mmCIF file of C-alpha atoms and ligand atoms in Angstrom:
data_model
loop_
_atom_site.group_PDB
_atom_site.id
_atom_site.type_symbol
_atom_site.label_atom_id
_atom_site.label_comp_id
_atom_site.label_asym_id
_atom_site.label_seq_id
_atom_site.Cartn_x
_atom_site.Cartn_y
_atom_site.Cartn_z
ATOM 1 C CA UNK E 1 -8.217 41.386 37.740
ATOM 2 C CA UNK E 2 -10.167 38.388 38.764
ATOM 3 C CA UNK E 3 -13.542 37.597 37.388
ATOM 4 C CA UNK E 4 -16.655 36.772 39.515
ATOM 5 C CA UNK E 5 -17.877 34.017 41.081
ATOM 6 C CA UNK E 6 -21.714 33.212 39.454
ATOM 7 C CA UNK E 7 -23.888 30.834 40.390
ATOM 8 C CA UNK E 8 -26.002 30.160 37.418
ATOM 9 C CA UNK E 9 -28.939 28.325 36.577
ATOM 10 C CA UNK E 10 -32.370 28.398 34.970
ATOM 11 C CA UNK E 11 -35.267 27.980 37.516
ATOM 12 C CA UNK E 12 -39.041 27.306 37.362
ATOM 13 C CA UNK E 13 -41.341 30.182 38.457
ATOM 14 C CA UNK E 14 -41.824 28.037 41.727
ATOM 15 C CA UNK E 15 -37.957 27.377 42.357
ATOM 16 C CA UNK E 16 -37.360 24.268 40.567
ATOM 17 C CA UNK E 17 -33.828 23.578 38.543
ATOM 18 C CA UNK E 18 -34.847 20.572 37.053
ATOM 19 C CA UNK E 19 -38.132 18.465 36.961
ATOM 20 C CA UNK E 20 -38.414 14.823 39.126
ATOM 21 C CA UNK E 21 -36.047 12.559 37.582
ATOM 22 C CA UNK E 22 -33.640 15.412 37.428
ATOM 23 C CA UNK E 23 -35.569 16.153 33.836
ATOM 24 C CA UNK E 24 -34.731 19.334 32.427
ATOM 25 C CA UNK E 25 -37.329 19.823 30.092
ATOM 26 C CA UNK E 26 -38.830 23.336 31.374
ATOM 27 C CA UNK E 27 -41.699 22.894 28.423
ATOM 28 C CA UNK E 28 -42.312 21.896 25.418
ATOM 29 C CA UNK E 29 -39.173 19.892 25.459
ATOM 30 C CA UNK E 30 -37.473 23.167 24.667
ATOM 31 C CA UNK E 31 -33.941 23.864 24.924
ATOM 32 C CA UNK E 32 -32.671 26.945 27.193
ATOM 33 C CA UNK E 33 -31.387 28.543 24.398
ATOM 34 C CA UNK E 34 -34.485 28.520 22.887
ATOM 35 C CA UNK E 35 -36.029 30.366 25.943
ATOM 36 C CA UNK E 36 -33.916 33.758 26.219
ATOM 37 C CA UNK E 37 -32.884 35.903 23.335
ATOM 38 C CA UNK E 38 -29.886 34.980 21.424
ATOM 39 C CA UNK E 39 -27.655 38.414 22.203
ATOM 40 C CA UNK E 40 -28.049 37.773 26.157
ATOM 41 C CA UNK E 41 -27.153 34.134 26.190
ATOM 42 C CA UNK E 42 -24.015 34.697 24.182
ATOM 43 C CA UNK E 43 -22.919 38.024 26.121
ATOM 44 C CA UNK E 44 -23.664 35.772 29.396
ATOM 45 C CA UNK E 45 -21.556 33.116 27.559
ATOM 46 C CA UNK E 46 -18.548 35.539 26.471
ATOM 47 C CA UNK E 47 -18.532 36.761 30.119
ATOM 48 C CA UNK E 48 -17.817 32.850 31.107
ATOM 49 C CA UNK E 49 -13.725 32.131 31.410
ATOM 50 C CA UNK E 50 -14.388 28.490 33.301
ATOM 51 C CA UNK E 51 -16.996 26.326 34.880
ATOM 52 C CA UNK E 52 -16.965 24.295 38.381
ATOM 53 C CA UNK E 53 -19.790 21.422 37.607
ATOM 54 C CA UNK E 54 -20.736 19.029 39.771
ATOM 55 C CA UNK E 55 -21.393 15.134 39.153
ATOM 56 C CA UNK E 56 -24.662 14.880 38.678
ATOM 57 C CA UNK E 57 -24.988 18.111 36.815
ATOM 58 C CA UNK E 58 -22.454 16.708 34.401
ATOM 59 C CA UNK E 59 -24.205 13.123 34.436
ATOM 60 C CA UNK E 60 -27.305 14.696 33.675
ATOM 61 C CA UNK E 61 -25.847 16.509 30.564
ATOM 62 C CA UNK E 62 -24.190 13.369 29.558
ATOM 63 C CA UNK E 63 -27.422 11.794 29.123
ATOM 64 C CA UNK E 64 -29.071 14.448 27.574
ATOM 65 C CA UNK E 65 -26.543 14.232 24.738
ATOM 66 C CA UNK E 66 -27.005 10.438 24.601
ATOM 67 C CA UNK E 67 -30.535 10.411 24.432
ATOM 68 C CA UNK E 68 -31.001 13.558 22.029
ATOM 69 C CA UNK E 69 -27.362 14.800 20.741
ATOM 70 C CA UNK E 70 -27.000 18.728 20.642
ATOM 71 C CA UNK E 71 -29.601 19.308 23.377
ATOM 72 C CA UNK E 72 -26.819 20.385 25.753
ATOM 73 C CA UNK E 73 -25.575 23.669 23.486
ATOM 74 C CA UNK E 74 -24.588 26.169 25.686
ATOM 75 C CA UNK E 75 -21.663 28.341 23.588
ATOM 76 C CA UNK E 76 -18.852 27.681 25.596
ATOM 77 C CA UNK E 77 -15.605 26.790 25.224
ATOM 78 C CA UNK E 78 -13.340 27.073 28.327
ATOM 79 C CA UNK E 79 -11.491 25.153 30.790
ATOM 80 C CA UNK E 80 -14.161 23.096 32.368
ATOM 81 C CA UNK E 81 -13.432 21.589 36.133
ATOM 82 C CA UNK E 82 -15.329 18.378 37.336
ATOM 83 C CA UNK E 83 -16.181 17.989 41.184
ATOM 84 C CA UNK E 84 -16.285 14.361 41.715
ATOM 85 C CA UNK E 85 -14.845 11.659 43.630
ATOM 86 C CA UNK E 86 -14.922 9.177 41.296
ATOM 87 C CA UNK E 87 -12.953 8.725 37.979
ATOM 88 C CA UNK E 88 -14.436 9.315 35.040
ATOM 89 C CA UNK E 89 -14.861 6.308 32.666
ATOM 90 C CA UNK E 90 -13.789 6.706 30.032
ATOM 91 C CA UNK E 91 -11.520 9.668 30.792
ATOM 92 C CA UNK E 92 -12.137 12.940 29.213
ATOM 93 C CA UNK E 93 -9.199 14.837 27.980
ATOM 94 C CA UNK E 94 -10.937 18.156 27.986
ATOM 95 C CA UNK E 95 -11.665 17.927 32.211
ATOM 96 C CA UNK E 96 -10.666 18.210 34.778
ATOM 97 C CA UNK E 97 -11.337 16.510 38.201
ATOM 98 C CA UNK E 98 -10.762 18.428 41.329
ATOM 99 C CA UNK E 99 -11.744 16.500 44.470
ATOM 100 C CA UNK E 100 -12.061 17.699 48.626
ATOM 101 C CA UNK E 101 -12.045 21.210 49.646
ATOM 102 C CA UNK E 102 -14.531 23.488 47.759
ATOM 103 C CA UNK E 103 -12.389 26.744 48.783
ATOM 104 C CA UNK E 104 -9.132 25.267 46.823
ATOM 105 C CA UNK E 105 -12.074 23.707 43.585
ATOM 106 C CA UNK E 106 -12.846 27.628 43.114
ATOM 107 C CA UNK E 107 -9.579 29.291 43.503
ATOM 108 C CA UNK E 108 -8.313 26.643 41.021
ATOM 109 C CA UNK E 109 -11.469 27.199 38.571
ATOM 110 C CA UNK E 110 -11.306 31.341 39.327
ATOM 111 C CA UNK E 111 -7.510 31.372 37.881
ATOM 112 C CA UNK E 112 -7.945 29.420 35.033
ATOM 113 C CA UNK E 113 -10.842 31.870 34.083
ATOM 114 C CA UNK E 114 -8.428 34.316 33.311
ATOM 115 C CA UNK E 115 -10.037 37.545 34.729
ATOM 116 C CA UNK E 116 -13.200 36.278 33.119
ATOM 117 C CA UNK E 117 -16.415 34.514 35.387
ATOM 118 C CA UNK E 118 -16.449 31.311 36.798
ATOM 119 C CA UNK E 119 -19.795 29.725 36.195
ATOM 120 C CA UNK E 120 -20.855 27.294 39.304
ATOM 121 C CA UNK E 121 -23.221 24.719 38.008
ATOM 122 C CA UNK E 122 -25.098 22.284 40.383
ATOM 123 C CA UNK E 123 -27.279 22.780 43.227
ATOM 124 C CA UNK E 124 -25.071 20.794 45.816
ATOM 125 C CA UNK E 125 -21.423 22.204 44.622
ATOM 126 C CA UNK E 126 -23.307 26.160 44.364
ATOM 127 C CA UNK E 127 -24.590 24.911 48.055
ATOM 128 C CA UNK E 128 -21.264 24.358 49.685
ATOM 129 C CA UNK E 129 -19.760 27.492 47.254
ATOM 130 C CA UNK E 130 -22.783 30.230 49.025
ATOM 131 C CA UNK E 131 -21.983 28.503 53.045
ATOM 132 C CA UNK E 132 -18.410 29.128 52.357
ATOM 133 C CA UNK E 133 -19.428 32.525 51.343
ATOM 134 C CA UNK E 134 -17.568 31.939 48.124
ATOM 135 C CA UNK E 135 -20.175 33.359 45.815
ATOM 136 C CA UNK E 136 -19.951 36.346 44.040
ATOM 137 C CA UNK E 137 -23.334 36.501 42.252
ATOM 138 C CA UNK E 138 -26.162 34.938 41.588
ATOM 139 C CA UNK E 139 -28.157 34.831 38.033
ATOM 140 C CA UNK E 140 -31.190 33.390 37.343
ATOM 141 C CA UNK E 141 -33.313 32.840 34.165
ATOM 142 C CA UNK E 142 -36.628 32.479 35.667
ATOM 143 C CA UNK E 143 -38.546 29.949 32.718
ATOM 144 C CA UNK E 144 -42.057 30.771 32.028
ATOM 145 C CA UNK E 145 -43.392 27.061 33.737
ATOM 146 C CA UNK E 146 -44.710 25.827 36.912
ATOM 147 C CA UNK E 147 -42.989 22.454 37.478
ATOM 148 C CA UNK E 148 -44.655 21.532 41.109
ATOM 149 C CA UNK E 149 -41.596 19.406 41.903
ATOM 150 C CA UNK E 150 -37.831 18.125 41.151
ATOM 151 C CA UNK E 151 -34.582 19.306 42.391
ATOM 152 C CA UNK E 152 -34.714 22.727 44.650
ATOM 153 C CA UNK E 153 -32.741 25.838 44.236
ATOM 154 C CA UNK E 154 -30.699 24.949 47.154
ATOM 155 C CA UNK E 155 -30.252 21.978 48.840
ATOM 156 C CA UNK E 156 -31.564 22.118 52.832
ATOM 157 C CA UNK E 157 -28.073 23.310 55.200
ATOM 158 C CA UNK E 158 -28.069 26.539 53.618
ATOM 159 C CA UNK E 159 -29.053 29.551 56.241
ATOM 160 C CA UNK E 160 -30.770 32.623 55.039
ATOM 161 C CA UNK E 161 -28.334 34.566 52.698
ATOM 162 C CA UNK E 162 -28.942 38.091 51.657
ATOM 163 C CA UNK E 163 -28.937 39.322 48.727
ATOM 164 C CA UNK E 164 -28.785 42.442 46.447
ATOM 165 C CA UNK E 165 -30.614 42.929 43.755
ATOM 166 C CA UNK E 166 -28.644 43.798 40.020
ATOM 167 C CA UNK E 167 -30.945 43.679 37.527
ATOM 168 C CA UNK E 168 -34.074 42.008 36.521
ATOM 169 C CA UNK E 169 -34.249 42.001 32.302
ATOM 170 C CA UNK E 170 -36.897 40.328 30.175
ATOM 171 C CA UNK E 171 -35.249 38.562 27.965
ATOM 172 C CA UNK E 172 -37.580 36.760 25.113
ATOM 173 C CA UNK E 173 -39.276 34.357 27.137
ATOM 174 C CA UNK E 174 -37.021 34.210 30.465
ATOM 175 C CA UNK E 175 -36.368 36.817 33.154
ATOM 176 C CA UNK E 176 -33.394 37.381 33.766
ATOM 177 C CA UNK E 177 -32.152 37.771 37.624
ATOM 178 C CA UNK E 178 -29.030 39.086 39.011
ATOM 179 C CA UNK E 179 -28.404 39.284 42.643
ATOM 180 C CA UNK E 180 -25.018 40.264 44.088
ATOM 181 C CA UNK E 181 -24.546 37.961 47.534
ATOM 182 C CA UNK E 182 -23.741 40.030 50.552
ATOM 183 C CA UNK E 183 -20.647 37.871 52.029
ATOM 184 C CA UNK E 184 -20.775 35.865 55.321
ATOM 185 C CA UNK E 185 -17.952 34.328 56.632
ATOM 186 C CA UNK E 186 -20.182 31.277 57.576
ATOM 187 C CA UNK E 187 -23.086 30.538 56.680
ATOM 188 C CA UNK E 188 -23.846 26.574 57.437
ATOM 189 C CA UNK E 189 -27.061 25.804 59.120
ATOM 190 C CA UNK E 190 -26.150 23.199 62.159
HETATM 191 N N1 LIG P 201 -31.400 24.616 35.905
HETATM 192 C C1 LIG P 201 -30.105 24.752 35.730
HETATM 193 O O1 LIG P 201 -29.635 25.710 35.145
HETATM 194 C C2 LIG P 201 -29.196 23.712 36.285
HETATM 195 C C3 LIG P 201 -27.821 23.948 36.319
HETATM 196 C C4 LIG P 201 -26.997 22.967 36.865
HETATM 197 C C5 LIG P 201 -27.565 21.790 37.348
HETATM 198 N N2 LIG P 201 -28.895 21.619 37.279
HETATM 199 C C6 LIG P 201 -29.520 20.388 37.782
HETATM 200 O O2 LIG P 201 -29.137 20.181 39.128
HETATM 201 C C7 LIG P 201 -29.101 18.769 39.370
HETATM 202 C C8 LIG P 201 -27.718 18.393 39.871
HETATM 203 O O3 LIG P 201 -27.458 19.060 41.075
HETATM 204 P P1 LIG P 201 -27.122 18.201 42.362
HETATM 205 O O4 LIG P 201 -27.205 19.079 43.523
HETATM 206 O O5 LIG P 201 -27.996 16.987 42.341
HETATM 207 O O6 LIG P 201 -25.646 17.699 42.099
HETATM 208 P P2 LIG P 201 -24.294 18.460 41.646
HETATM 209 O O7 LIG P 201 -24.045 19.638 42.514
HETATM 210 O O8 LIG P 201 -24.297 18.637 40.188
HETATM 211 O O9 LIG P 201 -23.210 17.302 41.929
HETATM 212 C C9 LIG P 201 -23.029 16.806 43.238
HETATM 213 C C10 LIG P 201 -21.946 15.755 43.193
HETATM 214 O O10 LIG P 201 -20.677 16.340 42.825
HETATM 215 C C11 LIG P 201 -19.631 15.691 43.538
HETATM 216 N N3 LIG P 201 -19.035 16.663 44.450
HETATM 217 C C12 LIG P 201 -19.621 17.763 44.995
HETATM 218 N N4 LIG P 201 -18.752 18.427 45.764
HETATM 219 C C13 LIG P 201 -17.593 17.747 45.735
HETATM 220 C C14 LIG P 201 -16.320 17.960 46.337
HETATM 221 N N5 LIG P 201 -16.098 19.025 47.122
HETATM 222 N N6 LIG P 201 -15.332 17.057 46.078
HETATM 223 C C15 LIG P 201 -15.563 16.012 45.240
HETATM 224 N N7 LIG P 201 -16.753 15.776 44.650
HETATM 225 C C16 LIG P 201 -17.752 16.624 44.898
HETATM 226 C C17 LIG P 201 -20.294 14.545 44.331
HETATM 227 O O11 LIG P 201 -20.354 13.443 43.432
HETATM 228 P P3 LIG P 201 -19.567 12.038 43.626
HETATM 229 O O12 LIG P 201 -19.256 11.908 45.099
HETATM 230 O O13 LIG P 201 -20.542 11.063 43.137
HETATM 231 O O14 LIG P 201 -18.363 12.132 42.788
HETATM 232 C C18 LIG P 201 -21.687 15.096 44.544
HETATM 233 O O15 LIG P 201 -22.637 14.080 44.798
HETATM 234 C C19 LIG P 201 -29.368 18.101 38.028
HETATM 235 O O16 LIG P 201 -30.733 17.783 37.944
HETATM 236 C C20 LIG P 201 -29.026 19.172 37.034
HETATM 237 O O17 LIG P 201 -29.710 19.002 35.825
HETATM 238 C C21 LIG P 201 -29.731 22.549 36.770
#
């Protein structure tokens, strides 16, 4: 059986994903881990079978590491897929690139999962996934912080996609949202 399709990311109370700068400190320079309880993230975690990152999102946690090493600890372990057009340099062994057609990048990503979730991280890539009307679910930890600006949910193109609520669980300092997205077959804003 296949897995899901999640698009998941931490968010400010006022629908930020990161700060300006693309910063992800969410307060007090504290690491996500640090803001739900311990049992969710790693159930969340052991639910994951691959992740579909985008560019930036992987840039970001590249410097992250380089500036303070261990800040990016999610527990995960999996086959990991990089969107990109570029090459990577220096090459990284445990990658890799897909390139063009979002459609193909997730039915690639999904398989390698093996029956477990695929994790879609990045607000463009999870963009293009939810107008393709590729997107399974949608889970938010909503981070006790106002940020006031930074990088939106979504990116501007997306039209108005319904959703279901899951469950909504409090999880030490984080909420955590799940939505189930109602499928469209197209959902681009012209
Ligand atoms: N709060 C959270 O939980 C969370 C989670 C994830 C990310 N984030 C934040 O979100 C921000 C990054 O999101 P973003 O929207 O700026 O960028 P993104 O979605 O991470 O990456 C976009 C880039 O990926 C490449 N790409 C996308 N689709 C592609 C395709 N179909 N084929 C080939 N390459 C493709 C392109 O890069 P090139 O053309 O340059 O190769 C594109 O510019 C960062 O600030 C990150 O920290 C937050």
């Amino acid at each position: 059986m296949s897995g899901k399709v999640v698009v998941n990311r931490c968010m400010s109370l006022d629908g930020f994903i990161a700060g300006p700068g693309h910063s992800m400190d969410f307060g007090g320079g504290r690491a996500l881990a640090d803001f739900v309880a311990p049992d969710d993230f790693a159930e969340i975690a052991a639910a994951t079978g691959a992740m579909l990152v985008g560019r930036r999102t992987w840039e970001v946690g590249e410097r992250m590491e380089a500036e303070e090493p261990g800040s990016v600890d999610y527990p995960f372990s999996g086959p990991m897929f990089l969107l990109t057009h570029r090459p990577l340099e220096p090459p990284n062994p445990d990658l890799t690139i897909l390139t063009g057609d979002i459609e193909a990048a997730v039915a690639t990503a999904l398989d390698a999962a093996g029956g477990k979730n695929l994790e879609i991280l990045g607000a463009d890539v999870a963009g293009q996934c939810l107008r393709r009307g590729l997107v399974d679910e949608v889970l938010v930890y909503v981070l006790p912080v106002l940020l006031g600006d930074g990088i939106h949910f979504s990116a501007p193109g997306l039209a108005m996609t319904e959703l279901e609520p899951v469950s909504s669980t409090r999880s030490r300092d984080a909420t955590i949202l799940r939505f189930h997205v109602r499928k469209q077959s197209d959902q681009t804003v012209e």
